[in-house]
Coordinates of C-alpha atoms in Angstrom, one line a residue:
M1 CA 19.1 -50.7 -20.6
A2 CA 16.0 -50.5 -23.2
G3 CA 16.7 -47.6 -24.7
R4 CA 18.1 -44.0 -24.5
S5 CA 16.4 -41.4 -21.8
T6 CA 15.2 -38.3 -23.9
T7 CA 14.2 -35.5 -21.3
G8 CA 14.0 -37.5 -17.9
R9 CA 15.9 -37.8 -14.8
I10 CA 16.3 -40.5 -12.6
G11 CA 16.9 -40.7 -8.8
L12 CA 20.4 -41.5 -7.2
R13 CA 18.8 -44.5 -5.6
S14 CA 17.6 -45.9 -8.5
A15 CA 20.7 -45.4 -10.6
L16 CA 22.7 -46.8 -8.0
E17 CA 20.4 -50.1 -8.2
L18 CA 20.7 -50.3 -11.8
I19 CA 24.7 -49.9 -11.6
M20 CA 24.5 -52.9 -8.6
Q21 CA 22.3 -55.4 -10.1
D22 CA 23.5 -58.2 -11.7
G23 CA 23.6 -58.4 -15.5
S24 CA 24.1 -54.8 -15.9
D25 CA 25.8 -53.7 -18.8
L26 CA 26.6 -49.8 -16.9
E27 CA 29.7 -49.3 -15.4
I28 CA 31.5 -46.5 -14.2
S29 CA 35.4 -46.2 -13.4
D30 CA 37.0 -43.8 -11.3
N31 CA 38.4 -41.4 -13.7
D32 CA 35.1 -40.9 -15.3
S33 CA 34.4 -37.3 -15.3
E34 CA 30.7 -35.7 -15.0
D35 CA 31.1 -34.5 -18.8
N36 CA 31.9 -38.1 -19.4
L37 CA 29.0 -39.2 -18.0
S38 CA 26.4 -36.7 -19.1
D39 CA 27.6 -37.4 -22.9
S40 CA 28.5 -40.9 -23.0
S41 CA 26.1 -42.9 -20.7
D42 CA 22.7 -44.0 -20.8
V43 CA 21.7 -42.8 -17.2
F44 CA 22.3 -38.9 -15.8
V45 CA 22.7 -39.1 -12.0
P46 CA 22.3 -35.9 -10.8
M47 CA 23.9 -34.8 -8.0
D48 CA 21.9 -33.5 -4.1
D49 CA 22.3 -29.6 -5.5
D50 CA 20.5 -31.0 -9.1
F51 CA 17.4 -30.1 -7.1
G52 CA 17.3 -26.8 -6.1
D53 CA 15.3 -23.5 -7.5
D54 CA 16.6 -24.4 -10.6
S55 CA 14.3 -27.7 -11.4
D56 CA 12.2 -27.2 -14.4
I57 CA 9.4 -29.2 -12.8
M58 CA 6.9 -26.8 -10.2
S59 CA 4.2 -28.5 -9.1
D60 CA 0.4 -27.0 -8.9
N61 CA 0.9 -26.5 -4.9
E62 CA 4.3 -25.2 -4.6
S63 CA 4.7 -22.8 -2.0
V64 CA 8.7 -22.2 -1.9
G65 CA 10.3 -22.1 -4.7
H66 CA 11.1 -18.6 -6.0
D67 CA 13.1 -16.4 -3.7
H68 CA 13.8 -13.2 -5.4
V69 CA 14.2 -9.9 -4.5
F70 CA 15.2 -7.4 -7.3
D71 CA 16.6 -4.1 -6.1
A72 CA 18.6 -1.8 -8.2
P73 CA 21.9 -1.6 -7.2
T74 CA 24.8 1.1 -8.0
D75 CA 27.1 -2.2 -9.4
I76 CA 25.3 -3.1 -12.4
D77 CA 27.6 -6.2 -13.0
S78 CA 25.1 -8.1 -11.1
D79 CA 21.8 -7.0 -11.9
V80 CA 20.7 -10.0 -13.4
E81 CA 19.4 -12.8 -11.3
Q82 CA 21.3 -16.2 -12.6
P83 CA 20.9 -19.8 -11.9
E84 CA 22.5 -21.7 -9.3
A85 CA 26.2 -22.6 -9.8
G86 CA 26.9 -25.9 -10.9
A87 CA 23.1 -26.3 -12.3
I88 CA 23.5 -29.1 -15.3
P89 CA 20.9 -28.9 -18.3
V90 CA 18.3 -31.6 -19.3
I91 CA 19.9 -34.0 -21.4
Y92 CA 18.4 -34.9 -24.5
D93 CA 19.0 -38.0 -26.9
D94 CA 21.1 -37.5 -30.1
D95 CA 17.7 -37.0 -32.4
S96 CA 16.3 -33.9 -30.0
D97 CA 19.5 -31.9 -30.0
T98 CA 19.8 -32.2 -33.7
E99 CA 15.8 -31.5 -34.0
W100 CA 16.6 -28.4 -31.4
M101 CA 19.7 -27.0 -33.6
E102 CA 17.8 -27.0 -36.7
D103 CA 15.1 -24.6 -35.0
W104 CA 17.3 -22.3 -33.3
T105 CA 19.7 -20.5 -35.7
R106 CA 21.8 -17.2 -35.5
S107 CA 20.5 -15.9 -38.4
L108 CA 18.4 -12.6 -38.1
V109 CA 17.2 -12.6 -41.5
N110 CA 13.0 -11.7 -41.6
F111 CA 13.3 -11.1 -37.6
P112 CA 9.8 -10.3 -36.8
V113 CA 8.9 -6.6 -35.5
S114 CA 7.0 -6.7 -31.8
A115 CA 3.2 -5.4 -32.2
P116 CA 2.8 -1.7 -31.6
F117 CA 1.6 -0.5 -27.9
E118 CA -2.0 0.0 -28.1
G119 CA -3.1 0.2 -24.5
G120 CA -4.0 3.5 -24.1
S121 CA -2.6 4.1 -20.9
G122 CA -3.4 7.0 -18.4
L123 CA -5.7 7.9 -15.6
N124 CA -9.6 6.9 -16.1
L125 CA -10.9 9.2 -13.6
P126 CA -14.8 9.8 -12.6
E127 CA -16.6 12.6 -15.2
N128 CA -17.9 14.1 -11.7
F129 CA -14.2 14.0 -9.7
E130 CA -13.0 17.0 -8.2
A131 CA -11.1 19.9 -10.2
T132 CA -9.0 20.3 -7.1
P133 CA -8.7 17.0 -5.5
T134 CA -7.4 16.4 -2.2
P135 CA -5.9 13.2 -1.1
L136 CA -9.1 12.2 0.5
D137 CA -10.6 11.9 -3.0
F138 CA -7.9 9.9 -4.2
Y139 CA -8.5 7.3 -1.5
Q140 CA -12.2 7.5 -1.6
L141 CA -12.2 6.6 -5.3
I142 CA -10.5 3.0 -3.9
V143 CA -12.1 2.8 -0.9
T144 CA -16.0 3.7 -1.9
P145 CA -19.0 4.6 0.1
S146 CA -20.2 0.7 -0.7
V147 CA -17.2 -0.5 0.9
M148 CA -17.6 1.6 4.2
K149 CA -21.1 0.6 4.2
L150 CA -19.8 -3.4 3.4
F151 CA -17.2 -3.0 6.6
K152 CA -20.5 -1.3 8.9
T153 CA -23.1 -4.2 7.7
E154 CA -20.9 -7.2 8.2
T155 CA -19.3 -5.7 11.1
N156 CA -22.5 -5.6 12.9
R157 CA -23.8 -8.7 11.6
Y158 CA -21.0 -10.9 13.0
A159 CA -21.4 -8.5 16.6
R160 CA -24.9 -9.4 16.6
T161 CA -24.6 -13.2 15.9
T162 CA -21.6 -13.5 18.5
C163 CA -23.5 -11.5 21.0
D164 CA -26.3 -13.5 21.2
E165 CA -24.4 -17.1 21.3
K166 CA -22.4 -15.8 24.2
K167 CA -25.5 -14.5 25.9
A168 CA -27.6 -17.1 25.2
A169 CA -24.9 -19.2 26.8
G170 CA -24.8 -17.5 30.0
G171 CA -22.1 -16.3 32.7
L172 CA -21.1 -12.9 31.3
S173 CA -20.4 -9.7 33.2
A174 CA -22.1 -7.1 33.3
R175 CA -19.8 -4.7 31.4
S176 CA -18.6 -7.6 29.4
I177 CA -17.7 -6.8 25.7
F178 CA -20.7 -8.8 24.8
N179 CA -23.3 -7.3 27.0
T180 CA -22.0 -3.2 26.0
W181 CA -21.8 -3.8 22.4
T182 CA -23.7 -1.6 20.6
P183 CA -24.1 -1.2 16.6
V184 CA -21.1 1.1 14.7
T185 CA -21.8 3.5 12.6
L186 CA -20.3 4.7 8.9
E187 CA -18.7 7.8 11.2
E188 CA -17.0 5.3 13.7
M189 CA -15.8 3.1 11.0
N190 CA -14.3 6.2 9.4
K191 CA -12.5 7.1 12.7
F192 CA -11.6 3.4 12.9
L193 CA -9.8 3.2 9.8
A194 CA -8.2 6.6 10.5
I195 CA -7.5 5.2 13.7
L196 CA -5.7 2.1 11.8
V197 CA -3.6 4.5 9.2
H198 CA -2.3 6.6 12.4
M199 CA -0.7 3.1 14.0
G200 CA 1.1 2.7 10.3
L201 CA 2.9 6.3 10.9
V202 CA 3.2 6.4 14.5
K203 CA 5.2 3.2 15.8
K204 CA 4.2 1.8 19.2
P205 CA 5.2 -1.3 21.0
K206 CA 1.6 -2.3 21.9
I207 CA -1.9 -1.4 20.8
D208 CA -2.8 -0.2 24.0
D209 CA 0.3 2.4 23.9
Y210 CA -1.7 4.9 21.5
W211 CA -4.2 5.6 24.5
S212 CA -1.3 5.7 27.0
T213 CA -1.0 8.6 29.1
H214 CA 2.7 7.8 29.6
P215 CA 4.7 11.0 29.1
A216 CA 7.1 8.6 27.2
L217 CA 4.4 7.7 24.9
S218 CA 1.4 10.0 25.3
T219 CA -0.4 10.9 21.8
T220 CA -3.9 12.1 21.7
F221 CA -5.2 11.1 17.9
A222 CA -6.7 8.1 18.9
S223 CA -8.2 8.9 22.3
R224 CA -9.7 11.8 20.8
L225 CA -11.5 9.5 18.4
M226 CA -12.7 6.4 20.5
T227 CA -11.8 5.0 23.5
R228 CA -9.7 2.1 23.5
C229 CA -12.5 -0.5 24.6
R230 CA -14.6 0.8 21.7
F231 CA -11.7 0.4 19.5
A232 CA -10.7 -2.9 20.9
A233 CA -14.4 -4.0 20.1
I234 CA -14.8 -3.0 16.7
L235 CA -11.3 -4.8 16.0
A236 CA -12.5 -8.1 17.5
F237 CA -16.0 -7.7 15.2
F238 CA -14.3 -6.4 12.5
H239 CA -16.1 -8.4 9.5
L240 CA -16.0 -8.6 5.6
N241 CA -18.0 -11.4 4.5
D242 CA -21.3 -13.7 5.8
N243 CA -20.3 -16.1 7.7
A244 CA -23.7 -17.9 7.1
R245 CA -22.8 -18.3 3.5
F246 CA -19.2 -19.7 4.0
I247 CA -18.7 -23.2 2.5
P248 CA -16.6 -25.4 4.4
R249 CA -12.8 -26.7 3.2
G250 CA -13.2 -30.1 1.5
R251 CA -16.7 -29.7 -0.5
P252 CA -17.5 -27.9 -4.1
D253 CA -17.3 -24.4 -4.6
H254 CA -15.2 -23.9 -1.2
D255 CA -13.2 -20.3 -1.8
P256 CA -10.3 -20.4 0.4
L257 CA -10.4 -16.4 0.4
F258 CA -14.0 -15.9 1.4
K259 CA -13.2 -14.0 4.5
L260 CA -12.2 -11.0 2.4
R261 CA -13.6 -11.5 -0.9
P262 CA -15.7 -9.0 -1.3
L263 CA -12.8 -6.2 -0.4
F264 CA -10.4 -8.3 -2.7
D265 CA -12.4 -8.5 -5.8
H266 CA -13.6 -4.5 -5.7
L267 CA -9.8 -3.5 -5.3
V268 CA -9.1 -5.7 -8.3
Q269 CA -11.7 -4.1 -10.1
K270 CA -11.0 -0.8 -8.9
F271 CA -7.0 -0.8 -9.5
Q272 CA -8.0 -2.1 -13.1
Q273 CA -10.4 0.8 -14.1
L274 CA -9.1 4.1 -12.5
Y275 CA -5.6 3.4 -14.5
K276 CA -4.4 1.9 -17.5
P277 CA -0.3 0.8 -17.8
E278 CA 2.4 2.1 -19.4
E279 CA 3.8 -0.5 -22.4
D280 CA 6.3 -1.8 -19.7
I281 CA 4.9 -4.2 -17.4
C282 CA 6.2 -6.9 -14.9
I283 CA 5.0 -9.7 -12.5
D284 CA 6.9 -10.7 -9.4
E285 CA 5.9 -11.9 -6.0
A286 CA 4.8 -9.8 -2.6
M287 CA 4.9 -11.2 0.8
C288 CA 2.1 -10.3 3.5
P289 CA 4.1 -11.3 6.6
W290 CA 2.2 -13.8 8.7
R291 CA 3.6 -16.8 11.0
G292 CA 0.6 -18.3 12.5
R293 CA -1.6 -21.1 11.2
S294 CA -2.5 -21.1 7.5
A295 CA -3.3 -23.8 4.9
F296 CA -1.4 -21.4 2.2
R297 CA 1.5 -19.9 4.6
C298 CA 4.6 -20.4 2.5
Y299 CA 8.6 -19.3 3.3
M300 CA 10.8 -17.4 1.1
K301 CA 14.5 -17.2 2.2
D302 CA 15.4 -14.3 -0.4
K303 CA 12.4 -12.2 0.7
P304 CA 12.9 -9.6 3.2
T305 CA 9.6 -11.1 5.1
K306 CA 10.6 -14.8 4.8
W307 CA 7.2 -16.2 6.3
G308 CA 3.8 -15.2 5.2
M309 CA 1.2 -15.2 2.5
K310 CA 2.5 -14.8 -1.1
L311 CA 1.0 -12.2 -3.7
Y312 CA 1.5 -12.2 -7.3
E313 CA 1.1 -9.1 -8.4
L314 CA 1.3 -7.2 -12.0
C315 CA 2.5 -4.1 -12.1
E316 CA 3.9 -1.2 -14.0
S317 CA 7.7 -1.1 -14.2
V318 CA 8.0 2.6 -14.1
S319 CA 5.6 3.3 -10.6
G320 CA 5.4 0.0 -9.3
Y321 CA 1.2 0.6 -9.6
V322 CA -0.4 -2.6 -9.3
C323 CA -2.8 -3.4 -12.5
N324 CA -3.8 -7.4 -11.1
M325 CA -3.1 -9.3 -8.4
E326 CA -4.1 -13.0 -6.8
V327 CA -3.1 -14.5 -3.6
M328 CA -1.6 -18.2 -3.9
C329 CA -4.2 -19.8 -1.8
H330 CA -4.3 -23.5 -3.8
E331 CA -7.8 -22.7 -4.6
P332 CA -9.2 -25.8 -5.9
G333 CA -9.4 -26.0 -9.9
V334 CA -7.0 -23.0 -10.0
S335 CA -3.2 -23.8 -11.2
N336 CA 0.1 -22.2 -9.5
K337 CA 2.5 -23.3 -12.1
P338 CA 4.4 -19.7 -13.4
K339 CA 3.0 -20.1 -16.7
E340 CA -0.3 -20.3 -15.6
V341 CA -0.3 -17.3 -13.3
C342 CA 1.0 -15.3 -15.9
L343 CA -1.3 -16.0 -18.5
R344 CA -4.0 -15.2 -15.8
L345 CA -2.8 -11.7 -14.6
L346 CA -2.3 -10.7 -18.3
T347 CA -5.8 -11.7 -19.1
P348 CA -7.1 -7.8 -18.9
F349 CA -4.0 -6.9 -20.9
A350 CA -3.7 -9.1 -24.0
N351 CA -3.8 -8.2 -27.3
K352 CA -2.5 -4.4 -26.4
G353 CA 0.9 -4.6 -27.2
H354 CA 2.7 -4.9 -23.9
T355 CA 5.9 -5.4 -22.7
L356 CA 6.2 -8.3 -19.9
F357 CA 9.4 -8.5 -17.7
V358 CA 10.0 -11.4 -15.6
D359 CA 12.3 -13.3 -13.7
N360 CA 13.8 -17.0 -14.1
Y361 CA 10.9 -18.0 -12.1
Y362 CA 8.1 -17.5 -15.0
C363 CA 10.7 -17.4 -18.1
N364 CA 10.4 -19.8 -20.5
P365 CA 10.2 -20.6 -24.5
A366 CA 6.7 -22.2 -24.0
L367 CA 5.5 -18.8 -22.1
A368 CA 6.8 -16.5 -24.9
D369 CA 5.5 -18.5 -27.6
E370 CA 1.5 -18.2 -26.2
L371 CA 2.2 -14.2 -25.5
V372 CA 3.4 -13.3 -28.6
A373 CA 0.2 -14.9 -30.2
E374 CA -1.5 -12.3 -27.8
N375 CA 0.6 -9.5 -29.1
T376 CA 2.9 -9.2 -26.1
A377 CA 6.4 -9.3 -25.8
L378 CA 8.5 -11.1 -23.3
V379 CA 11.6 -10.3 -21.6
G380 CA 13.5 -12.0 -18.7
T381 CA 16.3 -13.8 -17.4
V382 CA 15.9 -17.8 -18.1
R383 CA 17.0 -20.6 -15.9
A384 CA 20.0 -22.2 -18.7
N385 CA 18.2 -25.5 -18.2
R386 CA 14.9 -24.7 -19.4
I387 CA 13.7 -27.3 -21.8
G388 CA 13.2 -26.1 -25.4
L389 CA 16.7 -23.7 -25.3
P390 CA 19.8 -24.9 -27.4
R391 CA 21.9 -27.0 -25.0
D392 CA 24.9 -25.6 -27.1
L393 CA 24.6 -22.7 -26.1
A394 CA 23.8 -22.8 -22.9
K395 CA 27.0 -24.9 -22.0
Q396 CA 29.3 -22.6 -23.9
Q397 CA 32.1 -21.5 -22.2
M398 CA 32.7 -17.8 -22.7
Q399 CA 35.1 -15.1 -21.5
Q400 CA 34.0 -11.9 -19.5
G401 CA 32.1 -9.4 -22.0
E402 CA 31.8 -11.9 -24.8
M403 CA 27.9 -13.0 -26.2
D404 CA 26.4 -14.9 -28.1
Y405 CA 22.6 -16.0 -29.3
R406 CA 20.4 -18.2 -30.7
R407 CA 17.2 -17.3 -32.7
K408 CA 13.7 -19.5 -33.0
N409 CA 10.9 -17.5 -34.8
Q410 CA 10.4 -14.3 -32.8
L411 CA 12.5 -15.9 -29.7
L412 CA 15.9 -14.8 -28.8
Y413 CA 18.1 -16.3 -26.4
I414 CA 21.3 -14.5 -25.2
H415 CA 24.0 -15.7 -23.1
W416 CA 26.3 -13.1 -21.9
K417 CA 29.1 -13.5 -20.0
D418 CA 30.0 -10.8 -17.4
K419 CA 30.9 -11.7 -13.7
R420 CA 28.7 -14.6 -13.7
D421 CA 26.9 -16.0 -16.8
V422 CA 23.5 -14.3 -17.8
H423 CA 21.0 -15.8 -20.0
M424 CA 18.3 -13.9 -21.1
L425 CA 15.0 -14.7 -23.3
T426 CA 13.5 -11.8 -25.4
T427 CA 10.9 -11.7 -28.2
K428 CA 11.2 -8.1 -28.9
H429 CA 15.1 -6.9 -28.7
L430 CA 17.8 -7.7 -31.4
P431 CA 21.4 -8.8 -29.7
Q432 CA 22.6 -5.8 -29.8
M433 CA 25.2 -4.0 -27.2
K434 CA 24.6 -0.8 -25.4
R435 CA 27.1 1.4 -23.4
V436 CA 26.2 2.2 -20.0
G437 CA 27.9 3.8 -17.3
S438 CA 28.1 7.4 -16.4
R439 CA 29.5 9.8 -18.8
A440 CA 32.0 11.4 -16.4
R441 CA 33.9 8.6 -15.9
P442 CA 34.5 6.5 -19.0
Q443 CA 36.7 4.0 -17.1
N444 CA 33.4 2.6 -15.6
Q445 CA 31.7 2.3 -18.8
K446 CA 30.8 -1.0 -20.4
D447 CA 29.1 -2.5 -22.8
K448 CA 25.9 -4.4 -22.0
P449 CA 22.9 -6.2 -24.3
E450 CA 20.3 -4.1 -24.6
C451 CA 17.8 -6.5 -23.2
V452 CA 19.9 -6.9 -20.1
V453 CA 19.4 -2.7 -19.1
E454 CA 16.0 -2.9 -19.9
Y455 CA 15.3 -5.6 -17.7
I456 CA 17.3 -4.0 -15.3
H457 CA 15.2 -0.7 -15.5
N458 CA 11.7 -2.2 -15.7
M459 CA 11.9 -5.2 -13.4
A460 CA 11.7 -3.5 -10.2
G461 CA 8.0 -2.7 -10.2
V462 CA 6.6 -5.1 -7.6
D463 CA 9.3 -4.4 -5.1
K464 CA 8.9 -0.5 -5.5
S465 CA 5.2 -1.0 -4.1
D466 CA 6.4 -3.5 -1.5
Q467 CA 9.0 -0.9 -0.7
M468 CA 6.2 1.7 -0.4
I469 CA 4.5 -0.6 1.7
S470 CA 7.1 -1.5 4.2
Y471 CA 7.2 2.3 5.4
L472 CA 3.7 2.1 6.7
P473 CA 3.6 -1.1 8.4
L474 CA 0.7 -2.4 10.2
H475 CA 1.9 -5.5 11.4
R476 CA -0.4 -6.4 14.7
K477 CA -0.4 -9.7 16.4
T478 CA -3.9 -11.1 15.3
C479 CA -5.4 -14.7 15.7
K480 CA -6.9 -14.6 12.0
W481 CA -4.9 -14.9 9.2
W482 CA -7.3 -12.9 7.1
K483 CA -7.3 -9.9 9.0
K484 CA -3.5 -9.4 8.5
L485 CA -4.3 -9.9 4.5
A486 CA -7.0 -7.4 4.7
F487 CA -4.9 -4.7 6.5
H488 CA -2.1 -5.7 4.0
L489 CA -4.7 -4.6 1.5
L490 CA -6.0 -1.5 2.9
T491 CA -2.2 -0.3 3.2
L492 CA -1.7 -1.3 -0.5
V493 CA -4.8 1.3 -1.0
M494 CA -2.9 4.1 0.4
I495 CA 0.3 3.0 -2.0
Q496 CA -2.3 2.9 -4.8
G497 CA -4.1 6.5 -4.0
H498 CA -0.8 8.1 -3.9
I499 CA 0.6 6.7 -7.1
L500 CA -2.8 7.8 -8.8
C501 CA -2.5 11.5 -6.8
N502 CA 1.1 11.9 -8.5
K503 CA -0.3 11.2 -11.7
H504 CA -2.7 13.6 -11.7
K505 CA -0.6 15.9 -10.5
K506 CA 1.9 15.5 -13.4
E507 CA -0.7 15.7 -15.9
H508 CA -1.9 19.5 -14.8
Q509 CA 2.0 20.3 -14.0
Q510 CA 1.7 20.6 -10.5
K511 CA 4.2 19.6 -7.7
E512 CA 4.0 15.7 -6.5
M513 CA 3.4 14.9 -2.6
C514 CA 5.1 13.0 -0.8
L515 CA 4.0 9.7 0.7
E516 CA 4.2 10.5 4.4
D517 CA 2.1 13.9 3.8
F518 CA -0.6 11.9 1.5
V519 CA -0.7 9.4 4.4
K520 CA -1.2 12.1 6.8
S521 CA -3.7 14.0 4.9
V522 CA -5.9 11.0 4.4
C523 CA -5.7 10.1 8.3
V524 CA -6.7 13.7 8.9
S525 CA -9.6 13.8 6.8
L526 CA -11.0 10.2 7.6
A527 CA -10.9 11.3 11.7
A528 CA -12.6 14.6 10.8
Q529 CA -15.4 13.3 8.5
C530 CA -18.5 12.2 9.1
T531 CA -20.1 10.0 5.6
V532 CA -23.6 10.6 6.6
D533 CA -26.3 12.4 8.4
P534 CA -26.8 10.2 11.6
A535 CA -30.5 10.4 11.1
E536 CA -30.0 8.4 8.0
D537 CA -27.5 5.8 9.5
E538 CA -29.9 3.3 11.7
A539 CA -26.9 2.2 13.8
A540 CA -26.1 6.1 14.9
A541 CA -29.8 6.4 16.4
L542 CA -29.1 3.6 19.0
P543 CA -28.0 4.4 22.3
L544 CA -24.8 4.3 23.6
P545 CA -24.5 1.1 26.5
Q546 CA -25.1 2.8 30.2
R547 CA -21.7 1.1 32.5
P548 CA -23.8 -0.2 35.5
H549 CA -24.2 1.9 38.4
L550 CA -23.1 5.2 36.6
G551 CA -26.2 6.7 35.1
A552 CA -26.5 9.1 31.9
A553 CA -22.6 10.3 30.6
V554 CA -22.6 14.1 31.7
P555 CA -20.5 16.7 29.8
P556 CA -17.3 18.1 31.2
P557 CA -18.2 21.3 33.1
N558 CA -16.7 24.3 31.4
V559 CA -13.5 25.8 32.8
M560 CA -15.5 28.9 33.9
D561 CA -18.5 27.3 35.2
R562 CA -16.4 25.4 38.1
L563 CA -14.2 28.5 38.8
R564 CA -16.9 30.9 38.8
P565 CA -18.4 31.5 42.4
G566 CA -22.1 30.1 42.9
S567 CA -23.8 27.1 44.5
H568 CA -21.2 24.6 44.6
F569 CA -22.2 22.4 47.3
P570 CA -21.1 19.0 48.0
E571 CA -23.7 15.8 48.4
E572 CA -23.3 12.6 49.3
F573 CA -23.7 10.1 47.5
A574 CA -26.7 7.6 47.3
S575 CA -26.6 3.9 49.2
K576 CA -26.3 0.9 47.1
P577 CA -29.3 -0.7 46.0
G578 CA -30.5 -3.2 49.0
S579 CA -27.6 -2.3 51.5
N580 CA -26.9 0.6 53.5
A581 CA -23.3 1.0 52.3
K582 CA -22.3 4.2 50.7
L583 CA -20.9 4.3 46.8
Q584 CA -17.7 5.4 46.3
R585 CA -16.3 7.0 43.0
T586 CA -12.8 8.1 42.1
C587 CA -12.0 11.3 43.1
K588 CA -11.5 13.6 39.8
V589 CA -8.7 15.6 40.9
C590 CA -6.4 12.6 42.6
Y591 CA -6.9 11.2 39.1
D592 CA -5.7 13.8 37.2
R593 CA -3.2 14.9 39.3
M594 CA -1.9 11.2 39.3
K595 CA -2.2 11.0 35.7
H596 CA -0.4 14.0 34.9
R597 CA 2.8 12.5 36.9
G598 CA 3.0 9.4 34.7
A599 CA 0.6 7.0 37.1
S600 CA 0.6 3.3 34.8
R601 CA -3.0 2.1 33.9
D602 CA -2.7 -0.4 37.4
E603 CA -1.8 2.4 39.6
L604 CA -4.8 4.8 38.7
K605 CA -6.8 2.1 38.8
N606 CA -5.9 0.9 41.9
R607 CA -4.2 3.8 44.1
V608 CA -6.4 6.9 43.0
P609 CA -8.6 7.6 46.3
H610 CA -12.3 6.9 46.5
T611 CA -14.9 9.7 47.6
K612 CA -18.5 9.5 48.7
Y613 CA -18.9 13.3 47.7
R614 CA -19.2 15.0 44.8
C615 CA -20.1 18.6 43.4
E616 CA -23.8 19.2 43.4
Q617 CA -23.4 21.6 40.8
C618 CA -20.6 20.1 38.5
Q619 CA -21.6 16.4 38.7
V620 CA -17.8 15.9 39.5
N621 CA -16.7 13.7 42.4
L622 CA -14.1 15.0 44.8
C623 CA -12.6 14.6 48.2
I624 CA -14.4 17.0 50.8
T625 CA -10.3 18.2 51.2
P626 CA -8.3 19.5 49.6
C627 CA -9.9 18.5 46.1
F628 CA -13.2 20.2 46.5
K629 CA -11.4 23.7 46.9
M630 CA -8.7 22.8 44.5
W631 CA -11.5 22.3 41.6
H632 CA -12.8 25.2 42.3
T633 CA -10.3 28.2 42.9
M634 CA -7.4 26.6 40.7
D635 CA -7.4 26.8 36.7
K636 CA -4.6 24.0 36.4
Y637 CA -5.4 22.3 39.7
H638 CA -3.5 18.7 38.6
I639 CA -0.1 20.3 37.9

């Protein structure tokens, strides 16, 4: 061997080749233990399990790595995430060991004090904001009129382009969506969003079920706002950016998030503008469910949602308010290394004295040093094999309840033995113990390091946000990954608005509102709201499409008008153009009676009797007998 390895590992195959080659001076006997091998041999041969989640080497494009969901359990003994059992520290040579031992010490003399918090936390609402705001007001602080106009403009642009292409190709039926499409208005877009929110509140198997008349599924909220076909058309053409400006993958300046970049950037800017977080913040991952094709779909085995698109989120610890976020999309020139992700998310909050809580995926001495330079404290669990940690303390065997520490400048590395080994890195705390547990049951109390107690209390911010989003799941099947992510972001808007609403109520000493009441209020308000005068909306002034051979739409007759004696006479439909055959239409009474009895859509389409007569005054299609008489004499003719 030419020399000793300093920090590197070699593969199992390479190590075996070195052992078996002629002239090798390396021998391993049957009684060589793992400890003897790592202490006395020149080559470190890792076991199969050594290349797991504890590996300290992360690639820029790593999709599957850190899998952590932090719930606040009742048993606080296992609150802190640990490295995998059997993880072996990185091996250094003797000179490196001596150097690290000199840097790390047990002395706490002149331990630096963390920078005071100067972030100025709290709401930052507009000056003209309502004195007694409604939930809709908080929602519209984020989804502003400019965003609604973006939805309308880009949806109409994409629909116009697509319809023109389809019409030019020919072969469309008269009732095709491409022939009957009319530009969407701002009022329709509000109703479209209201139906999406309603779908998060009321769970049904299929989208069509929200317009179902079956007694077991029937709800009238969606059908009162727009028809099923109109909703499906808006959903199909829904767009957020101009496709003409898209740069294909592989070319310079390609943006993987181009499809939803305007919405994503707007939301991040509004989240930071409307609220300044308190001192304690945390960084973790969130998942947007997706099992389809996507360049940045990833798998996280320990998450409730295992397949999907990963978002890095910086949240306020106490409330779960998302202050900054980014999507792991392998954007060119953007590193996905944990350290780089943390520094990017923290950029708007640097030099304000925040305390950042992270888990062992992000935490390492190099990140802690950089955050100290930016007046930001770091607290987190750390993997025992991280480069830069004192190896003697990382390998130290302890009894349950024992604690030891090492200090290097402002870094404090704590090794505490609970049910498992707990490794903590902090730039804020001293190695002090704190008693936790119920005072009513002294036998359940125990001493824990102060940094562990605060970590447990402050690390669950992202999981709080994820938990709230799970209450409003808008997880509908779609062929477009960006639509799934866009609806995930719109659901997040509801959670953010709810947090802002409750913080405002708390400032004014008012009773807080639960999430369900907040969402129901926004849903109803969106459905009832007309954002602009139709005269000012160019799309609203366009005529609605007429279905072939049906003529102009006729408003439904008033009940008293059809029951009032008068000139109610049957008239026969005219012949079809170019034919002697009479037109036939579905009988109104027969249709309503079958619908009331719970007939399916296919039955209503194929089994309702047709008639060639209608009432001349009411303009309603009716069979001569008995429906004509029932329509004009019975209030509840359909029962």
